[in-house]
Short mmCIF file of C-alpha atoms and ligand atoms in Angstrom, two decimals:
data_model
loop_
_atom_site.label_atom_id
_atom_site.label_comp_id
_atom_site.label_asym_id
_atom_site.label_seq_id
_atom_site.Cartn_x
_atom_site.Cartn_y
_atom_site.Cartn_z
CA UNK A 75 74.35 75.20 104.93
CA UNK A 76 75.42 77.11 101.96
CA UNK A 77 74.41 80.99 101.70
CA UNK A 78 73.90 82.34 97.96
CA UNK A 79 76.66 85.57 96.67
CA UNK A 80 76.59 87.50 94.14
CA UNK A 81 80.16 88.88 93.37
CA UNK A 82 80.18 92.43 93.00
CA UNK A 83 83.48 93.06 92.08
CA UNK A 84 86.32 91.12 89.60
CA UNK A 85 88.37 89.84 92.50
CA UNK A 86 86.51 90.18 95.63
CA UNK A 87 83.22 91.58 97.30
CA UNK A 88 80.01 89.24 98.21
CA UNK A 89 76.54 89.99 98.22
CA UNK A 90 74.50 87.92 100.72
CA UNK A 91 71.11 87.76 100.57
CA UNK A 92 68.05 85.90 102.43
CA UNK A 93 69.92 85.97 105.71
CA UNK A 94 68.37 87.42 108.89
CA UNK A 95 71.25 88.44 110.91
CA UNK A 96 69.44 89.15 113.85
CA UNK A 97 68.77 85.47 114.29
CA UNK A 98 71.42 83.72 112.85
CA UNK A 99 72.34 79.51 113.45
CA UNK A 100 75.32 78.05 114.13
CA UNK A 101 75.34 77.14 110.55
CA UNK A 102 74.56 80.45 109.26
CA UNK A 103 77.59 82.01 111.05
CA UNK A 104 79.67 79.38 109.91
CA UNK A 105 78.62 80.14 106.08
CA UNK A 106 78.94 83.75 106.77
CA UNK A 107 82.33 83.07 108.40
CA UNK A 108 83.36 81.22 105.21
CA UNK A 109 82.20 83.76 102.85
CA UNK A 110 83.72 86.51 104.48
CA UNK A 111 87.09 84.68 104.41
CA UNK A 112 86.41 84.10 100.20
CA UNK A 113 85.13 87.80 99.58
CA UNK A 114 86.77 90.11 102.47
CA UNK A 115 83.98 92.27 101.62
CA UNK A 116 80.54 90.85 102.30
CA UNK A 117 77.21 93.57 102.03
CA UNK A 118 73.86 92.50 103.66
CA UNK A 119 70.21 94.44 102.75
CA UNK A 120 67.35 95.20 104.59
CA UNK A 121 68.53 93.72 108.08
CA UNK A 122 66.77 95.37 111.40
CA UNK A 123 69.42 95.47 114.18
CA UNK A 124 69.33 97.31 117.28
CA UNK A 125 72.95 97.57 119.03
CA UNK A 126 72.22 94.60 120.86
CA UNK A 127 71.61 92.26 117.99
CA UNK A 128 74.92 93.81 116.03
CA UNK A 129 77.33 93.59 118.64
CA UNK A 130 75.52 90.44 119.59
CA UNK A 131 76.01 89.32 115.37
CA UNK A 132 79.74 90.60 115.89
CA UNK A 133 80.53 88.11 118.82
CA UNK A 134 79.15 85.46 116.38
CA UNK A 135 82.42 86.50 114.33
CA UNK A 136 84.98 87.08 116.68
CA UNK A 137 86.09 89.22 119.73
CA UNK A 138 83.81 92.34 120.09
CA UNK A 139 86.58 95.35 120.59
CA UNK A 140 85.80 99.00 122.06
CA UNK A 141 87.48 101.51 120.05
CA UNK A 142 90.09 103.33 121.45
CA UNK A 143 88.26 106.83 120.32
CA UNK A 144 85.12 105.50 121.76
CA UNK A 145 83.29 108.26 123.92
CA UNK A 146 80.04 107.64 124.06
CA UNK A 147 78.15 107.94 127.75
CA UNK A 148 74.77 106.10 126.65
CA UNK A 149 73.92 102.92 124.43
CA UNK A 150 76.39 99.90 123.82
CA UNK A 151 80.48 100.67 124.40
CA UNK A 152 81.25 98.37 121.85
CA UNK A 153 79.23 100.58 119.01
CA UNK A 154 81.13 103.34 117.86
CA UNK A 155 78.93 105.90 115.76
CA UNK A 156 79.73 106.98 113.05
CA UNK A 157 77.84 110.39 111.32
CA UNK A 158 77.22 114.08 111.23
CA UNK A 159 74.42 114.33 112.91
CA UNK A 160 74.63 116.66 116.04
CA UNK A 161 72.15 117.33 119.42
CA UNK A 162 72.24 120.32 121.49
CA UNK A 163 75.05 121.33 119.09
CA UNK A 164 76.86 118.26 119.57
CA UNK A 165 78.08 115.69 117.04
CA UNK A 166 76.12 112.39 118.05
CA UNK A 167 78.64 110.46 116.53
CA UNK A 168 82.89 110.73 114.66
CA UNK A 169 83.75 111.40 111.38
CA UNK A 170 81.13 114.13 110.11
CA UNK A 171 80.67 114.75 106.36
CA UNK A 172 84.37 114.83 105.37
CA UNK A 173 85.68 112.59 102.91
CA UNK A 174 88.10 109.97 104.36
CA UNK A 175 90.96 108.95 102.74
CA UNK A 176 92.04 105.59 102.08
CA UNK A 177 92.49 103.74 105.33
CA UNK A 178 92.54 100.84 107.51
CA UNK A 179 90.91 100.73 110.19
CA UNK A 180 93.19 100.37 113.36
CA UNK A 181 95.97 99.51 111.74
CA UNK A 182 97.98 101.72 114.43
CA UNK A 183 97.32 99.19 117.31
CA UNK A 184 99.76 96.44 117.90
CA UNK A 185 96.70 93.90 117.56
CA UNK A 186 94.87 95.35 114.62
CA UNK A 187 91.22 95.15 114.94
CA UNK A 188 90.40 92.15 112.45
CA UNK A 189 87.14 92.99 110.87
CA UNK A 190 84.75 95.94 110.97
CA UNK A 191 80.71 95.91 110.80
CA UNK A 192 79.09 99.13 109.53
CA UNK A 193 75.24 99.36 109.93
CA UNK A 194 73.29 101.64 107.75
CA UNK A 195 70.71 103.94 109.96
CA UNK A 196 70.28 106.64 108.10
CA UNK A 197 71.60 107.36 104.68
CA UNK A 198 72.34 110.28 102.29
CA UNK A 199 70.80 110.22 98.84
CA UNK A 200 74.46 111.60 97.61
CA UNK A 201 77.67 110.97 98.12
CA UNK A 202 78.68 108.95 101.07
CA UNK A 203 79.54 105.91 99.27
CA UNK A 204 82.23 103.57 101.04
CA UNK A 205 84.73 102.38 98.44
CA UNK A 206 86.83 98.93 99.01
CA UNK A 207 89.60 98.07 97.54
CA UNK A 208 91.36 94.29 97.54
CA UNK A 209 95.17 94.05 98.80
CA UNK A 210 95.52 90.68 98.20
CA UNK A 211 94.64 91.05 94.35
CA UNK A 212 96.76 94.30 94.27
CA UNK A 213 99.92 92.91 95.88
CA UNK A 214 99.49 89.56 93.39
CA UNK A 215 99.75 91.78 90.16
CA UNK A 216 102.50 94.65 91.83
CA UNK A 217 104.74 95.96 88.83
CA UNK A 218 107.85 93.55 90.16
CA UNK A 219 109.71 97.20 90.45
CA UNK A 220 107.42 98.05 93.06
CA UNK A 221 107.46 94.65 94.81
CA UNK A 222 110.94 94.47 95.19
CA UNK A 223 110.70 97.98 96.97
CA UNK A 224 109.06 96.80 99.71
CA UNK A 225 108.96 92.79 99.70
CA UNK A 226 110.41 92.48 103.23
CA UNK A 227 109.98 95.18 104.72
CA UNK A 228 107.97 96.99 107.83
CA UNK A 229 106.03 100.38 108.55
CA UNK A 230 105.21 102.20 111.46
CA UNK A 231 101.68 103.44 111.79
CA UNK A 232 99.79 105.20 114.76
CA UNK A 233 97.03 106.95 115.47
CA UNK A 234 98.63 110.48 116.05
CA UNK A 235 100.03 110.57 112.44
CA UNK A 236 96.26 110.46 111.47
CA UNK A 237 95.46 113.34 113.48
CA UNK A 238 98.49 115.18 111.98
CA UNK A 239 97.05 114.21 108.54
CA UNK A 240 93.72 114.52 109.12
CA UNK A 241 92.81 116.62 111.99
CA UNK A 242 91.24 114.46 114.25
CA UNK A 243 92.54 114.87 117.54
CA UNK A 244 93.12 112.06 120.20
CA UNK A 245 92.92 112.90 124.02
CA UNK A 246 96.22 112.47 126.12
CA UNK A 247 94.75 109.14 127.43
CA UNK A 248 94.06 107.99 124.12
CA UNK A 249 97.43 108.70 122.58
CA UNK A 250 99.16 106.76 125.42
CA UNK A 251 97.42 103.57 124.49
CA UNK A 252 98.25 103.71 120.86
CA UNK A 253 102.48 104.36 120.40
CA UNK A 254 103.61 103.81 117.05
CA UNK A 255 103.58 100.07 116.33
CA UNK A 256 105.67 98.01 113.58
CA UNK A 257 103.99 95.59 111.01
CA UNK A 258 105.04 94.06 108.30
CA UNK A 259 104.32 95.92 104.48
CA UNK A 260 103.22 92.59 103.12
CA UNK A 261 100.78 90.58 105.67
CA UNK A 262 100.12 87.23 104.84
CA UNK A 263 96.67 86.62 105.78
CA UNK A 264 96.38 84.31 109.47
CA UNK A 265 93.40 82.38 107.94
CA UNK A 266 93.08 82.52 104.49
CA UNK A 267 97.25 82.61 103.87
CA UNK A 268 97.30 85.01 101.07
CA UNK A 269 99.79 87.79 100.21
CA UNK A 270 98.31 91.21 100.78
CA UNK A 271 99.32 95.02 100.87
CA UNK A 272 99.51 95.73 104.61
CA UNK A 273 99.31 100.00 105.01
CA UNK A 274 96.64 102.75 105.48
CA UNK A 275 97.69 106.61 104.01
CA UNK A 276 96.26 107.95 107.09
CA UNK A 277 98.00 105.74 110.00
CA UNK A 278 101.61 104.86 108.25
CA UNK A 279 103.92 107.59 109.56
CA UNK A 280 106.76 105.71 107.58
CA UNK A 281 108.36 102.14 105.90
CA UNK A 282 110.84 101.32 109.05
CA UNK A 283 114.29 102.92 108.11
CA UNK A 284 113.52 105.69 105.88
CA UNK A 285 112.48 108.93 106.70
CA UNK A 286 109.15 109.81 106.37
CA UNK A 287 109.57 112.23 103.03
CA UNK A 288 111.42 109.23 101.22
CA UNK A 289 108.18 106.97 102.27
CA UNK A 290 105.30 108.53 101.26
CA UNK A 291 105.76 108.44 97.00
CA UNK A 292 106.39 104.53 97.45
CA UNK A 293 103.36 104.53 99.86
CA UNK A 294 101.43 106.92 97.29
CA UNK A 295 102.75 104.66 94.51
CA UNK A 296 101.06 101.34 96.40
CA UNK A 297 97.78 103.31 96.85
CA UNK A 298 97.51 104.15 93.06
CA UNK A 299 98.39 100.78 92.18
CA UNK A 300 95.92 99.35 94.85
CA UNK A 301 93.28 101.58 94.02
CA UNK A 302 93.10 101.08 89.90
CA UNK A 303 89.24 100.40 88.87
CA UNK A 304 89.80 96.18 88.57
CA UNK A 305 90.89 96.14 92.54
CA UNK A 306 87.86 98.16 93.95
CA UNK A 307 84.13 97.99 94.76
CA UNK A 308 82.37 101.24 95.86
CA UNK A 309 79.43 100.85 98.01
CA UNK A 310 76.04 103.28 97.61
CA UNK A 311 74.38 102.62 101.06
CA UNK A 312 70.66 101.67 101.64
CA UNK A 313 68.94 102.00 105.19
CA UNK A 314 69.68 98.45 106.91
CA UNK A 315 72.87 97.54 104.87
CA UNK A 316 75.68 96.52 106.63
CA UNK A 317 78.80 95.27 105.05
CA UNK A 318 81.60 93.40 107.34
CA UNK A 319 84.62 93.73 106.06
CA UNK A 320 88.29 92.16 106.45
CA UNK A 321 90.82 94.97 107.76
CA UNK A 322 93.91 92.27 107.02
CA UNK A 323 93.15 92.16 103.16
CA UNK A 324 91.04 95.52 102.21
CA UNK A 325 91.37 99.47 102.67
CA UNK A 326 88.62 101.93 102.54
CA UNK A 327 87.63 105.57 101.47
CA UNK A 328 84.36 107.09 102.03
CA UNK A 329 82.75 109.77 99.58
CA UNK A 330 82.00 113.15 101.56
CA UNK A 331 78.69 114.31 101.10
CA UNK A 332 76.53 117.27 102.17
CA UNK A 333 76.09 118.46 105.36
CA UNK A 334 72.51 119.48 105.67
CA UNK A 335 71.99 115.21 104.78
CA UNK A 336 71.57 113.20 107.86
CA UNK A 337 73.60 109.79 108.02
CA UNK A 338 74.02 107.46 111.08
CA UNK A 339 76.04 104.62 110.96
CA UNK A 340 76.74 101.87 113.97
CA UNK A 341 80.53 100.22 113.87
CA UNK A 342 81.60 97.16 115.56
CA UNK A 343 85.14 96.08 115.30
CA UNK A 344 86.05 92.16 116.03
CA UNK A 345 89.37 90.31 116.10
CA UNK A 346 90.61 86.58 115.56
CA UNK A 347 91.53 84.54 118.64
CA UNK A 348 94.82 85.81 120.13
CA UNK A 349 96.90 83.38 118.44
CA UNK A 350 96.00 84.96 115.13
CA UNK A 351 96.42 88.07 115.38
CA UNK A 352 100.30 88.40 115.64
CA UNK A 353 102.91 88.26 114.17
CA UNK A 354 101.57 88.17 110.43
C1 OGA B 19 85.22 104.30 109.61
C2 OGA B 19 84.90 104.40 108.18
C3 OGA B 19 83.25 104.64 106.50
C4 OGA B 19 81.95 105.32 106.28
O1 OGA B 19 84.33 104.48 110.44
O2 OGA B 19 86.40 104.00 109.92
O3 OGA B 19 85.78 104.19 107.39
O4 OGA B 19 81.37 105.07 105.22
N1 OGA B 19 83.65 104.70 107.83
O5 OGA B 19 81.51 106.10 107.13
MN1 MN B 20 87.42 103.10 108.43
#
């Protein structure tokens, strides 16, 4: 079975379209598989999923993961939301209306969470775009100045240097299952075998053996280099897209937007079979 994509951006980014994930075959999966491995970044429209069918879709794909910052008491463990939206004064979900910077998503754990789902529920008419940009292609055409920088070296991420960038704060509990962790700058890809950028400006406290001050203009220096127009796809969202995407070859920014919009996103993280996932 082949599936038909459009590319939406120079290097990388699929559009998929006339597949029902809610009742995918074996072969279906196995083109999706395919094309997520070619594009890193594949967006779906119009699909109907309740949290069964996605995490159900996300099993199809790989290990279903519970995220560390998960806290929900009702509905499916494994779907993190993600929005403003608040009940009884509450916020429903993580992440409100703030923009977020340029990220991977659990990059801080010492088995980074492989790919992430994101399910469209409700949608703001502006801002809140997702924006994508391709590490492989950006590491391929680094300035050689800037490759021989970092071409063999590591950096240490976790997820309480995001909180001290960001703001978000992480429980006791929480912090004590994610310690700083050690991966390589430059991941080569466990399925696909490329050469990609391998850091998040949120998680990466530092490149291993410098101090923190020296790392962040070389880190700052990858993002602008990463993040130049030809290396990046920004996503508007409809209700019922979701877009899967490959944590080992892409990082992400989302677009704040206003408050007084509703938007409701469901996340799934999956992972490759053990043997894939480290060392890289
Ligand atoms: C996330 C994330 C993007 C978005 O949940 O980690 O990056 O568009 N979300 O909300
Ligand atoms: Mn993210």
């Amino acid at each position: 079975m082949t599936i038909a994509v459009r590319r939406l951006a120079p290097s990388f980014c699929g559009e998929v379209c006339g597949v029902d994930l809610a009742r995918p075959d074996d072969e279906t999966v196995g083109a999706v598989k395919a094309a997520w491995l070619a594009h890193k970044v594949l967006v779906f429209h119009d699909q109907l999923l309740d949290e069964d069918a996605l995490v159900a879709f996300a099993g199809r794909l790989g290990e279903v993961e519970v995220h560390l910052r998960q806290t929900r008491t009702s509905g499916r463990r494994e779907v993190l939301l993600v929005s403003n939206k608040k009940e009884n004064g509450e916020p429903v979900g993580r992440l409100g209306n703030q923009e977020l910077n340029w990220h991977m998503d659990q990059i801080f754990m010492a088995e980074p969470t492989a790919g992430t789902l994101l399910y469209a529920v409700e949608v703001t008419p502006e801002g809140g775009d997702t924006w994508f940009c391709d590490l492989g292609a950006a590491y391929e055409a680094l300035p050689p100045g800037l490759r021989d920088k970092i071409d063999g070296r590591r950096a240490v991420h976790s997820a309480a240097t995001a909180d001290r960038r960001v703001g978000i704060q992480l429980t006791e509990a929480q912090r004590a299952h994610a310690p700083e962790v050690v991966h390589p700058l430059v991941r080569t890809h466990p399925l696909a075998g490329e050469k990609a950028l391998y850091f998040s400006l949120n998680h990466t406290a530092r490149i291993d053996g410098m101090s923190e001050e020296e790392s962040l203009p070389i880190l700052e220096e990858l993002r602008r280099h990463a993040t130049q127009p030809q290396f990046v796809y920004a996503h508007h969202w409809r209700v019922g897209d979701l877009v899967l995407w490959d944590n080992a070859a892409t990082m992400h920014r989302r677009d704040p937007f206003p408050d007084h919009f509703a938007r409701l996103m469901r996340r799934v993280g999956v992972n490759f079979p053990h043997d894939l996932r480290v060392p890289f």
